[in-house]
Each structure stands twice: as structure tokens, then as C-alpha cells.
XYZ file of C-alpha atoms in Angstrom:
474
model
C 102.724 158.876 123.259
C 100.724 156.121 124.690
C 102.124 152.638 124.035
C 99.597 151.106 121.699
C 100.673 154.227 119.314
C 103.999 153.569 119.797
C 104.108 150.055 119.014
C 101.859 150.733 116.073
C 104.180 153.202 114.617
C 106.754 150.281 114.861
C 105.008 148.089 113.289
C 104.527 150.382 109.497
C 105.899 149.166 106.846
C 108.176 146.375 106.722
C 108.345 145.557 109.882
C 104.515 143.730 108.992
C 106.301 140.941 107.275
C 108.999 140.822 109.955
C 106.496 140.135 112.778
C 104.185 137.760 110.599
C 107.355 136.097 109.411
C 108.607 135.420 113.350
C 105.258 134.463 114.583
C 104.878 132.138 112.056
C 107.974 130.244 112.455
C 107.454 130.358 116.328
C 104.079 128.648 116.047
C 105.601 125.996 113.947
C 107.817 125.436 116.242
C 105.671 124.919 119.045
C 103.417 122.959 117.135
C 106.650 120.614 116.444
C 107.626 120.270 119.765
C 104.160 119.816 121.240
C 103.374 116.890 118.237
C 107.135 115.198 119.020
C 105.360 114.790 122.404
C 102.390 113.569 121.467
C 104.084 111.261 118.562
C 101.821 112.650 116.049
C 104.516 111.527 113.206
C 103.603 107.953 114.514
C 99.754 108.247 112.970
C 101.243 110.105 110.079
C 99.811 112.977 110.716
C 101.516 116.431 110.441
C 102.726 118.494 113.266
C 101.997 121.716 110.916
C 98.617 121.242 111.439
C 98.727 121.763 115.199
C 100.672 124.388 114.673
C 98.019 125.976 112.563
C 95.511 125.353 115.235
C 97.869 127.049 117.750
C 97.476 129.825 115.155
C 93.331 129.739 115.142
C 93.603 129.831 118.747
C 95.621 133.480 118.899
C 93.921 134.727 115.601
C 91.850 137.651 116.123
C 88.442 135.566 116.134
C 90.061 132.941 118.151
C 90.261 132.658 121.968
C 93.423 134.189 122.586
C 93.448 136.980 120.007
C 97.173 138.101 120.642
C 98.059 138.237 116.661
C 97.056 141.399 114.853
C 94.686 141.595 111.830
C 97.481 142.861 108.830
C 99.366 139.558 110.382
C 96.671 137.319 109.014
C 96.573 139.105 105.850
C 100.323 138.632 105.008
C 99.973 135.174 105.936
C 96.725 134.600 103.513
C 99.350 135.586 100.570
C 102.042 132.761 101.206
C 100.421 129.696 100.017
C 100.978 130.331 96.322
C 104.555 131.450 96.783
C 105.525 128.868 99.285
C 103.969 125.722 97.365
C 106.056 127.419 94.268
C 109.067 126.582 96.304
C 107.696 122.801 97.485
C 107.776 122.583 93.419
C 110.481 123.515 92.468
C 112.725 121.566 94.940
C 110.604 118.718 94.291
C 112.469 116.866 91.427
C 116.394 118.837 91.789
C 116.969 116.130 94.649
C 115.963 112.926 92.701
C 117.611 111.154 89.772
C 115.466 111.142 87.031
C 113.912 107.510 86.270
C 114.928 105.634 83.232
C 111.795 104.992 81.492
C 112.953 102.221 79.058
C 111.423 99.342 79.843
C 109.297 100.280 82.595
C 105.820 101.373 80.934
C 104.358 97.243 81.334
C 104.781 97.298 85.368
C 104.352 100.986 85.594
C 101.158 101.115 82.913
C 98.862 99.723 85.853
C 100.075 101.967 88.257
C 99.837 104.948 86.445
C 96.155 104.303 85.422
C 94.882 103.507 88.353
C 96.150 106.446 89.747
C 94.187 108.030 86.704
C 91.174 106.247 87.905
C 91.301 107.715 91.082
C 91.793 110.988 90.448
C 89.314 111.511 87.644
C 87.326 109.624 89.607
C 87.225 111.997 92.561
C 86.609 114.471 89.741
C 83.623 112.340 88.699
C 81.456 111.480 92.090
C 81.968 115.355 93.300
C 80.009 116.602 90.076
C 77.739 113.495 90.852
C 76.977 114.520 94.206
C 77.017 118.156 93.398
C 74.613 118.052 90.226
C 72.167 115.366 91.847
C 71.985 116.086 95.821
C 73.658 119.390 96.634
C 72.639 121.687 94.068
C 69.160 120.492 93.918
C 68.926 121.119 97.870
C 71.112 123.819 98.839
C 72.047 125.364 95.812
C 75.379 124.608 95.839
C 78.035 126.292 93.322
C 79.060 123.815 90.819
C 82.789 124.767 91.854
C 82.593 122.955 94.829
C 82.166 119.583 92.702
C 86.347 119.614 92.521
C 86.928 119.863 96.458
C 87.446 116.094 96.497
C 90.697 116.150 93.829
C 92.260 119.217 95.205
C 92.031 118.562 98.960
C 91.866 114.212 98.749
C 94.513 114.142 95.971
C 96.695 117.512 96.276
C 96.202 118.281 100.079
C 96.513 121.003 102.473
C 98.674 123.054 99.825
C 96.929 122.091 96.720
C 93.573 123.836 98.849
C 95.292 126.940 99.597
C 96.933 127.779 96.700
C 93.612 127.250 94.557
C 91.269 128.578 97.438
C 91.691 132.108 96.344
C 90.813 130.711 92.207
C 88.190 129.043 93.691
C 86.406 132.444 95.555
C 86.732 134.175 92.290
C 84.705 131.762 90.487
C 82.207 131.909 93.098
C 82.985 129.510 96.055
C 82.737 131.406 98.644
C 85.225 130.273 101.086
C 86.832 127.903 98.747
C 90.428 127.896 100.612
C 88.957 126.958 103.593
C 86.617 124.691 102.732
C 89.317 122.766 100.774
C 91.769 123.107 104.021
C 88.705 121.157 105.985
C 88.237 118.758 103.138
C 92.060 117.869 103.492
C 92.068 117.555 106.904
C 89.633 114.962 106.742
C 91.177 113.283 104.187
C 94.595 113.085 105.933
C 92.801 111.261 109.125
C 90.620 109.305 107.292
C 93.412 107.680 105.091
C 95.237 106.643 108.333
C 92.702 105.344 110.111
C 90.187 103.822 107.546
C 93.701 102.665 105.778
C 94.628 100.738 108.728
C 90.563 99.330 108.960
C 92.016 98.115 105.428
C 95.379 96.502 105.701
C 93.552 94.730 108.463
C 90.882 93.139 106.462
C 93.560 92.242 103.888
C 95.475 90.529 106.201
C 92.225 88.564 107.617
C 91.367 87.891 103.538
C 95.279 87.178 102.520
C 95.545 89.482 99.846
C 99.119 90.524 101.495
C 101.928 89.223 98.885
C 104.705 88.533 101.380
C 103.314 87.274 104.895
C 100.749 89.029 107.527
C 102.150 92.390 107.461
C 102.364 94.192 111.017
C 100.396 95.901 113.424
C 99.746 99.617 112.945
C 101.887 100.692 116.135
C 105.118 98.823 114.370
C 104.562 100.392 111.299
C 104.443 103.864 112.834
C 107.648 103.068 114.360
C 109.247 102.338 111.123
C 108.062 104.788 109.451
C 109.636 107.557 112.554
C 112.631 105.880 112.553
C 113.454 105.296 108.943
C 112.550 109.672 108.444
C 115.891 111.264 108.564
C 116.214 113.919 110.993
C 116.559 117.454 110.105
C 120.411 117.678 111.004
C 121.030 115.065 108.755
C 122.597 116.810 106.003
C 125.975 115.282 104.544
C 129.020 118.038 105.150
C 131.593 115.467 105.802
C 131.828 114.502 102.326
C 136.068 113.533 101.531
C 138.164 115.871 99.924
C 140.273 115.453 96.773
C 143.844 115.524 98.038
C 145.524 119.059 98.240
C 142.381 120.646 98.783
C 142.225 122.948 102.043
C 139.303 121.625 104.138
C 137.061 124.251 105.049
C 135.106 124.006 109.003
C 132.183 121.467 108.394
C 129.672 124.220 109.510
C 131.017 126.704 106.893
C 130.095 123.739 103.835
C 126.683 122.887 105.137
C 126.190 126.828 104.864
C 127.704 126.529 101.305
C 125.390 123.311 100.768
C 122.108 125.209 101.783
C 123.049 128.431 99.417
C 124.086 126.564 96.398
C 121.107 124.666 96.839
C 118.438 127.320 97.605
C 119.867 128.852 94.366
C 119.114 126.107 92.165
C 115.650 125.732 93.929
C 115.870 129.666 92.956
C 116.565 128.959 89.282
C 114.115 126.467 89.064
C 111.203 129.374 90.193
C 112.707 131.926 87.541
C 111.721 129.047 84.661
C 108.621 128.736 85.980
C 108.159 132.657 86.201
C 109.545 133.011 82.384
C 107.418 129.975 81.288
C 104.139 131.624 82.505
C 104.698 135.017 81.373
C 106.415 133.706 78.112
C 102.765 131.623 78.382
C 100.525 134.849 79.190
C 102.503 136.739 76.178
C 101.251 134.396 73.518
C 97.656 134.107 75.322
C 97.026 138.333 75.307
C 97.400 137.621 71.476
C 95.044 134.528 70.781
C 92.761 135.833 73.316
C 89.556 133.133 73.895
C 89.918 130.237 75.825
C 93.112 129.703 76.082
C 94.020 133.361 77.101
C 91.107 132.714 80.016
C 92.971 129.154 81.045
C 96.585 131.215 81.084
C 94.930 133.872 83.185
C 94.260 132.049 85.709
C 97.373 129.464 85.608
C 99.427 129.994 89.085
C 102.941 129.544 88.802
C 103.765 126.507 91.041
C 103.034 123.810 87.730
C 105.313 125.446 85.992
C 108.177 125.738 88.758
C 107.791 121.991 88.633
C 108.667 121.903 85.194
C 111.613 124.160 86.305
C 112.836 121.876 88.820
C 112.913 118.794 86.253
C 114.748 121.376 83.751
C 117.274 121.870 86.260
C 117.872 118.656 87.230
C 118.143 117.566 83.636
C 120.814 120.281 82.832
C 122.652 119.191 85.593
C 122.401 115.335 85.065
C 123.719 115.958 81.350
C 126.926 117.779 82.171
C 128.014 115.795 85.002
C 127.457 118.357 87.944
C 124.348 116.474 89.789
C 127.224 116.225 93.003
C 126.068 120.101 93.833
C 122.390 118.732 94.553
C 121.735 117.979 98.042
C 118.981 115.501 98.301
C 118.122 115.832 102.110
C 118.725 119.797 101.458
C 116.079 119.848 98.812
C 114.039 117.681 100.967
C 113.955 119.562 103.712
C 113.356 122.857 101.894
C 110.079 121.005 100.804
C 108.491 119.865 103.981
C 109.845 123.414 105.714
C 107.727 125.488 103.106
C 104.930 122.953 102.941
C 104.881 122.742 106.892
C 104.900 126.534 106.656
C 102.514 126.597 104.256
C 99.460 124.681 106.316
C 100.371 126.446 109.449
C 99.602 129.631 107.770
C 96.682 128.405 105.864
C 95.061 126.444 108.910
C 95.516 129.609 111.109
C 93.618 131.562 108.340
C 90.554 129.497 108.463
C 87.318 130.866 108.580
C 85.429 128.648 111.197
C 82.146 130.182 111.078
C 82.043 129.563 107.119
C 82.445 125.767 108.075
C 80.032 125.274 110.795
C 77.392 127.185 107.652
C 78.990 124.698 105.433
C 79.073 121.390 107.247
C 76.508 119.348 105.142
C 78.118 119.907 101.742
C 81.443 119.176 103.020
C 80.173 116.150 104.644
C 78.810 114.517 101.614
C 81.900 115.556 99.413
C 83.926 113.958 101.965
C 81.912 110.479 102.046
C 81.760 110.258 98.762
C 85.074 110.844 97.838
C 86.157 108.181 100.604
C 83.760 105.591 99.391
C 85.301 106.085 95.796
C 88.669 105.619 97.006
C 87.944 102.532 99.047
C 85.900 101.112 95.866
C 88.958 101.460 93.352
C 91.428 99.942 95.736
C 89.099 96.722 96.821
C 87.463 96.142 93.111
C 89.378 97.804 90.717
C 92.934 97.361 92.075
C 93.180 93.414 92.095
C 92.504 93.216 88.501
C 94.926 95.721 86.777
C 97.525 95.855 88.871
C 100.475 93.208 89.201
C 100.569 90.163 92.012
C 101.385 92.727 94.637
C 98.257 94.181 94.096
C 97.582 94.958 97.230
C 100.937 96.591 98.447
C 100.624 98.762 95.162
C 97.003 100.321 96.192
C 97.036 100.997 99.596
C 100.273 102.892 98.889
C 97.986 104.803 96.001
C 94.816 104.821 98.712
C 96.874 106.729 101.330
C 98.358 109.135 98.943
C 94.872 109.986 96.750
C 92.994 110.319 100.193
C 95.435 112.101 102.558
C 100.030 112.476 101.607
C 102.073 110.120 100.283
C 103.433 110.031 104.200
C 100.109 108.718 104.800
C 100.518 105.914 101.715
C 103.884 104.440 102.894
C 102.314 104.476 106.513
C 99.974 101.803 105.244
C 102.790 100.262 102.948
C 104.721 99.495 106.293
C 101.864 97.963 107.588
C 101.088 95.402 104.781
C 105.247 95.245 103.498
C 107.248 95.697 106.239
C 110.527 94.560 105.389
C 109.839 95.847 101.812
C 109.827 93.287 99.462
C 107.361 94.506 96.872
C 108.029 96.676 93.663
C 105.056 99.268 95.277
C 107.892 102.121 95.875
C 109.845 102.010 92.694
C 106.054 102.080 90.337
C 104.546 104.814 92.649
C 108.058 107.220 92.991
C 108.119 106.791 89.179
C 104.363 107.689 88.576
C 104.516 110.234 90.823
C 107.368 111.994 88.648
C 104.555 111.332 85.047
C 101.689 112.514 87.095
C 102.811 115.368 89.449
C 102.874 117.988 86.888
C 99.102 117.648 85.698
C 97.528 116.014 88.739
C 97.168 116.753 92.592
C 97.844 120.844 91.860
C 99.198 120.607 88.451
C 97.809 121.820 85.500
C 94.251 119.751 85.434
C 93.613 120.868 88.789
C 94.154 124.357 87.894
C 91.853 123.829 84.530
C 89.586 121.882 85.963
C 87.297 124.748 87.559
C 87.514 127.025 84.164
C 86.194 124.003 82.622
C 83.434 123.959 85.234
C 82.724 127.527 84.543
C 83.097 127.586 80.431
C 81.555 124.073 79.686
C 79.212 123.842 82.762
C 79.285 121.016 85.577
C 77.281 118.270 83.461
C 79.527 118.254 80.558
C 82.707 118.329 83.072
C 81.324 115.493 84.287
C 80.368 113.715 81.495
C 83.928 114.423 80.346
C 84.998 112.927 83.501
C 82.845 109.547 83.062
C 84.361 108.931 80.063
C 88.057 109.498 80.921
C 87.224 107.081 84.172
C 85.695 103.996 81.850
C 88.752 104.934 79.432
C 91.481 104.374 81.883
C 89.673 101.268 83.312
C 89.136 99.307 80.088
C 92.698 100.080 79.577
C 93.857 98.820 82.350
C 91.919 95.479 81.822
C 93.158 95.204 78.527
C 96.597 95.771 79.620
C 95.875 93.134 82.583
C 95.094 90.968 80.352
C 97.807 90.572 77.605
C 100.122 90.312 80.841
C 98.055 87.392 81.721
C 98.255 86.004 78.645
C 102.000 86.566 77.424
């Protein structure tokens, strides 16, 4: 039998997931130790996305075309199931906020942050329904790139590319995967264009901030490393001390398991969900139907953490466990989805994606130099660029910037975003508007989505005013 049988006889079955499972890892890997080299944490950029170019490079239309066809194919399924994990460990490692209290420092925060997304929501349909569609003949679908790449990111893109297609974007997990690539550099670098005008204007609350390079520097050192996992922790007296590498084993299972339970929620909550829409039918069972399970391992994860925080037992969560499980699947996650990319569909699309981009940019800049100063608190500035680097690229990106303008972290800008992060996660950035959004698009049509939109925008921004205000004033 001639080897290229042989090997393919190998390869039936299971063995499929075994090879696209070791290649994967490998490339991320490489790509890790290739961006440690090049200090690529230091711009806040991710090291997942070399890896994923490492993967275009050996993909069957790429240069090197070493990794088989049914390779890429396994690795088009994981973004859904790996940003169902990123979910569901997302809130098990952190203690929920008390709210009481909070809502008159947080209430700016949290509609700005409004602003900005339905915002992004808002100039796509603009530029959609008034440039692209009139001259290229755009679908209306591609009007929501800017949220789900700007504000949800590389796994926000993948998970609803394939939602996207079937609504009739063609390419619409790729094209998102470009428009959050361009997002992520533009938030460090145009960020940094902006922490240096506001130190030039003074609109820093606590001194002249620091040089880009320092705040990199910060940022690398104060990221734990990936070792750093607690298994030391003392022993009740009497209590036969097991070898440290035998608990951190313990650590990871007991730990995986809750992430576990946390997915099994969100599994029962959307087919609990699904059951009660196959008997309404309409709308809603449409909506349902197309509702991935990721928003709902979310709610999982809170559950969890909740159940655990009321009886005492939060000591089994690990937070650097959980947080590592995160950034492992999401780093997974864009090195499979990058490698997938279809480049030929973005050199067709580059003047659509271009405009999306710019516009979505110039929106974000607009509500962090006009808007920003006159809702949020006296830290105004330390509070937006935090918001600007997260809505345009990660919230690595954000507290990039944050270093820059508050280095020795003296403003409230952590404690109001961590907290509205927690309100908004579950609807915004991948959560359930973003999954709406484009059934919306299709059932009501782009104009009244974006009328919807305009009015949702000048409602959070008179609120904000008013709230402002009465600060102001009391």
C-alpha cells in the first residue's frame, strides 16, 4: 500500500479531531513563543492572532499547504463551543458586585457604554442604507459588523459568522474576523494618538500619565503568568498534605467541572427556551432558533457562582484557574478562526469593510471626546479611554490605555467598568442583542433597525445629561 493510502486510512474517523486538535495547540504555541519574542503583549495585541496567521500560512490555500482540508473543517466548528466555555468561566472566578449604592457613579458608565454600542449599531445601518447599498448592493446584514467585531471581538465574529452566512452575508465570519482585527490595532494605536492629546489638553485627573512604552510594561508585568495558580494554600491541622502537583490537578478538575455545570444550564436554558418557542411559534420561535448557546452559559456561570456564594463554598473557585481557562479557549478560539479565513473573499470585499471600519472608529472617538466629559464623573477621561479600548478592540486593549493616562491607579475607572461589564456582558458584545440584532434586520428591515437604533442612542444620551446634571446640582 503506498504511503499516502496508508496514512489516509489512519487518519478515518477519530483520529480527524486528534490531528486537528494537536495541530492546533502546536500553532498556538508557536505563535506564543514567536509573539514573547517580539513583545507583542507590550502593544496589547494577542499572540493568538499570529498563531492564526501561522495557520493561513499552512492552510491548504496558503503557501505552505501542509494541513489537510477535513482539518480546517473541524476547526470551522469550534468557535461556538469554545466561546461557550470563555462564558461560562467568565463570572465563577469573580465575586459578585454589591449593587447597593453604586447605580449614581456606575449610571454614567453604564450608559455610555450603551451609547457606544447602539451607536456602532446606528452608523453601520447609516453607512450601509446611504453609501453601500446604494453602490454595491450591499446586504443589510453587514450594517452590524461594527458591534460584533468593534464591541465583541475576534470570538463574538466567529461564533455569529456562520448566523450571519445564513441570513445572507456571504462570508460573514470572516469578514467580522477582519473587522476585529482592525479594531484591536486601531484601539492601541489611535488610543495612544488619544491619551496623548489629553495629556497636551490636561484632561488627565491625576498628573501627565506615562509614555506608551511604560504602560506596556505595566501592563506585562502586572499579567500573572500561566503557572501562577495557588496550590500551596495551608492546611487545617491533622489534615494529610497531599504533593502540591497532585492539588493543582485537583484545582483544575474541580474547576473545569463547575465551568462544566455552568454549560449544562446554559444547554437546559436554551432547549427549556426552544421547548416553549416550537409551541408559540412566530417571532419569538424564529429569535430562539437562532439563539447560540454561549449567552446563556453566561447566565450559567453567574448561577453557579451565586449558588456557591450563598452556601459558603466560593473557596473551591479558582480565580486564576477560571482565568486561564478563558484566555486558553479564547486564544484557541482566534487561532482557529484566523486560520479559517477566506482571503480572497476580503481582497473582493475591501471597500465595504473599509468604510464600516472608519466609521465605526470615528463614532468611537466622537463619544469619548464629546460625549464622555459631560456624563461621566471628574475622571472623565480615565473612565472613557478604558470604555474606547474595550468598544473598539478587548478590554486588554482598554486598561492598556488606562495605564497610560492612570498609572499608579488612582481613579474609580476599574471598579465602574468591572461592574458594568458584569450588567452588560450578557446582552451586549455577543450576548443576546447581538444575537437578535440581525433577525431584527431581517424581520423589521435595516431602516426601522436603525431608526430603532437612533432612538435608543438619543435615549441613553439625554439620560445621561440628566443624570449629569442632578449630580451637578446635589
Amino acid at each position: 500500500m503506498r504511503l499516502p493510502d496508508a496514512a489516509e486510512s489512519l487518519l478515518q474517523g477519530w483520529h480527524w479531531p486528534l490531528l486537528a486538535l494537536v495541530v492546533l495547540i502546536a500553532l498556538l504555541l508557536l505563535g506564543r513563543l514567536i509573539g514573547t519574542r517580539l513583545g507583542m503583549k507590550r502593544w496589547g495585541l494577542p499572540e493568538a492572532l499570529l498563531a492564526g496567521g501561522l495557520g493561513l500560512l499552512v492552510a491548504p490555500a496558503g503557501l505552505l499547504p501542509l494541513v489537510p482540508q477535513p482539518v480546517i473543517d473541524l476547526w470551522n466548528q469550534l468557535p461556538l463551543p469554545l466561546l461557550t466555555l470563555v462564558f461560562a468561566s467568565l463570572l465563577l472566578g469573580k465575586p459578585l458586585p454589591q449593587l447597593g449604592g453604586l447605580w449614581r457613579p456606575l449610571s454614567g458608565q453604564v450608559l455610555l457604554a450603551l451609547t457606544l454600542a447602539f451607536g456602532q449599531f446606528l452608523v453601520g445601518g447609516l453607512a450601509v442604507l446611504l453609501v453601500l447599498q446604494p453602490l454595491l448592493g450591499t446586504s443589510p446584514v453587514m450594517a452590524l459588523l461594527i458591534e460584533v467585531a468593534y464591541e465583541g471581538g475576534h470570538g463574538s465574529a466567529a461564533a455569529m459568522g456562520p448566523t450571519y452566512e445564513r441570513l445572507g452575508l456571504e462570508g460573514g465570519q470572516a469578514l467580522g474576523l477582519a473587522m476585529a482585527t482592525v479594531g484591536l490595532l486601531a484601539s492601541t494605536v489611535v488610543g495612544g494618538l488619544v491619551v496623548v492629546l489629553a495629556r497636551a489638553r490636561s484632561w488627565l485627573s491625576f498628573g501627565a500619565g506615562i509614555p506608551l512604552q511604560q504602560a506596556m510594561e505595566i501592563v506585562v508585568e502586572q499579567t500573572p503568568p500561566l503557572e501562577a495558580i495557588p496550590a500551596d494554600q495551608p492546611l487545617e491541622e491533622g489534615t494529610l498534605e497531599l504533593p502540591a502537583w497532585w492539588r493543582q490537578g485537583a484545582d483544575w478538575a474541580v474547576n473545569m467541572a463547575l465551568a462544566g455545570i455552568a454549560v449544562v444550564i446554559g444547554c437546559g436554558l436554551l432547549a427549556a427556551l426552544r421547548w416553549g418557542a416550537d409551541r408559540s411559534g412566530g417571532v419569538f420561535a424564529m429569535v430562539i432558533d437562532a439563539l447560540p448557546v454561549f449567552p446563556l452559559a453566561l447566565l450559567g456561570s453567574l448561577l453557579v457562582r451565586l449558588a456557591l456564594e450563598k452556601s459558603g463554598q466560593e473557596r473551591w473557585v479558582s480565580t486564576p484557574i477560571q482565568s486561564q481557562t478563558g484566555t486558553l479557549a479564547a486564544d484557541l478560539l482566534i487561532t482557529a478562526a484566523t486560520a479559517c479565513l477566506d482571503l480572497r473573499l476580503l481582497a473582493a470585499d475591501w471597500l465595504p469593510l473599509t468604510v464600516l471600519a472608519l466609521a465605526g472608529l470615528l463614532w468611537n472617538l466622537a463619544v469619548v471626546l464629546l460625549l464622555a466629559p459631560r456624563i461621566l464623573p471628574a475622571d472623565w477621561f480615565e473612565r472613557a479611554i478604558l470604555e474606547f479600548g474595550q468598544g473598539t478592540g478587548v478590554a486588554a486593549s482598554g486598561l492598556l490605555l488606562l495605564r497610560m493616562a492612570d498609572p499608579d491607579d488612582r481613579s474609580e475607572a476599574v471598579t465602574a467598568f468591572s461592574i458594568k461589564q458584569l450588567l452588560l456582558q450578557p446582552l451586549l458584545a455577543g450576548g443576546v442583542i447581538t444575537v437578535v440584532a440581525p433577525l431584527v434586520v431581517v424581520g423589521w428591515g435595516l431602516p426601522a433597525w436603525t431608526a430603532l437604533c437612533l432612538v435608543l442612542v438619543l435615549l441613553w444620551i439625554a439620560l445621561g445629561l440628566l443624570l449629569a446634571r442632578q449630580a451637578k446640582a446635589s
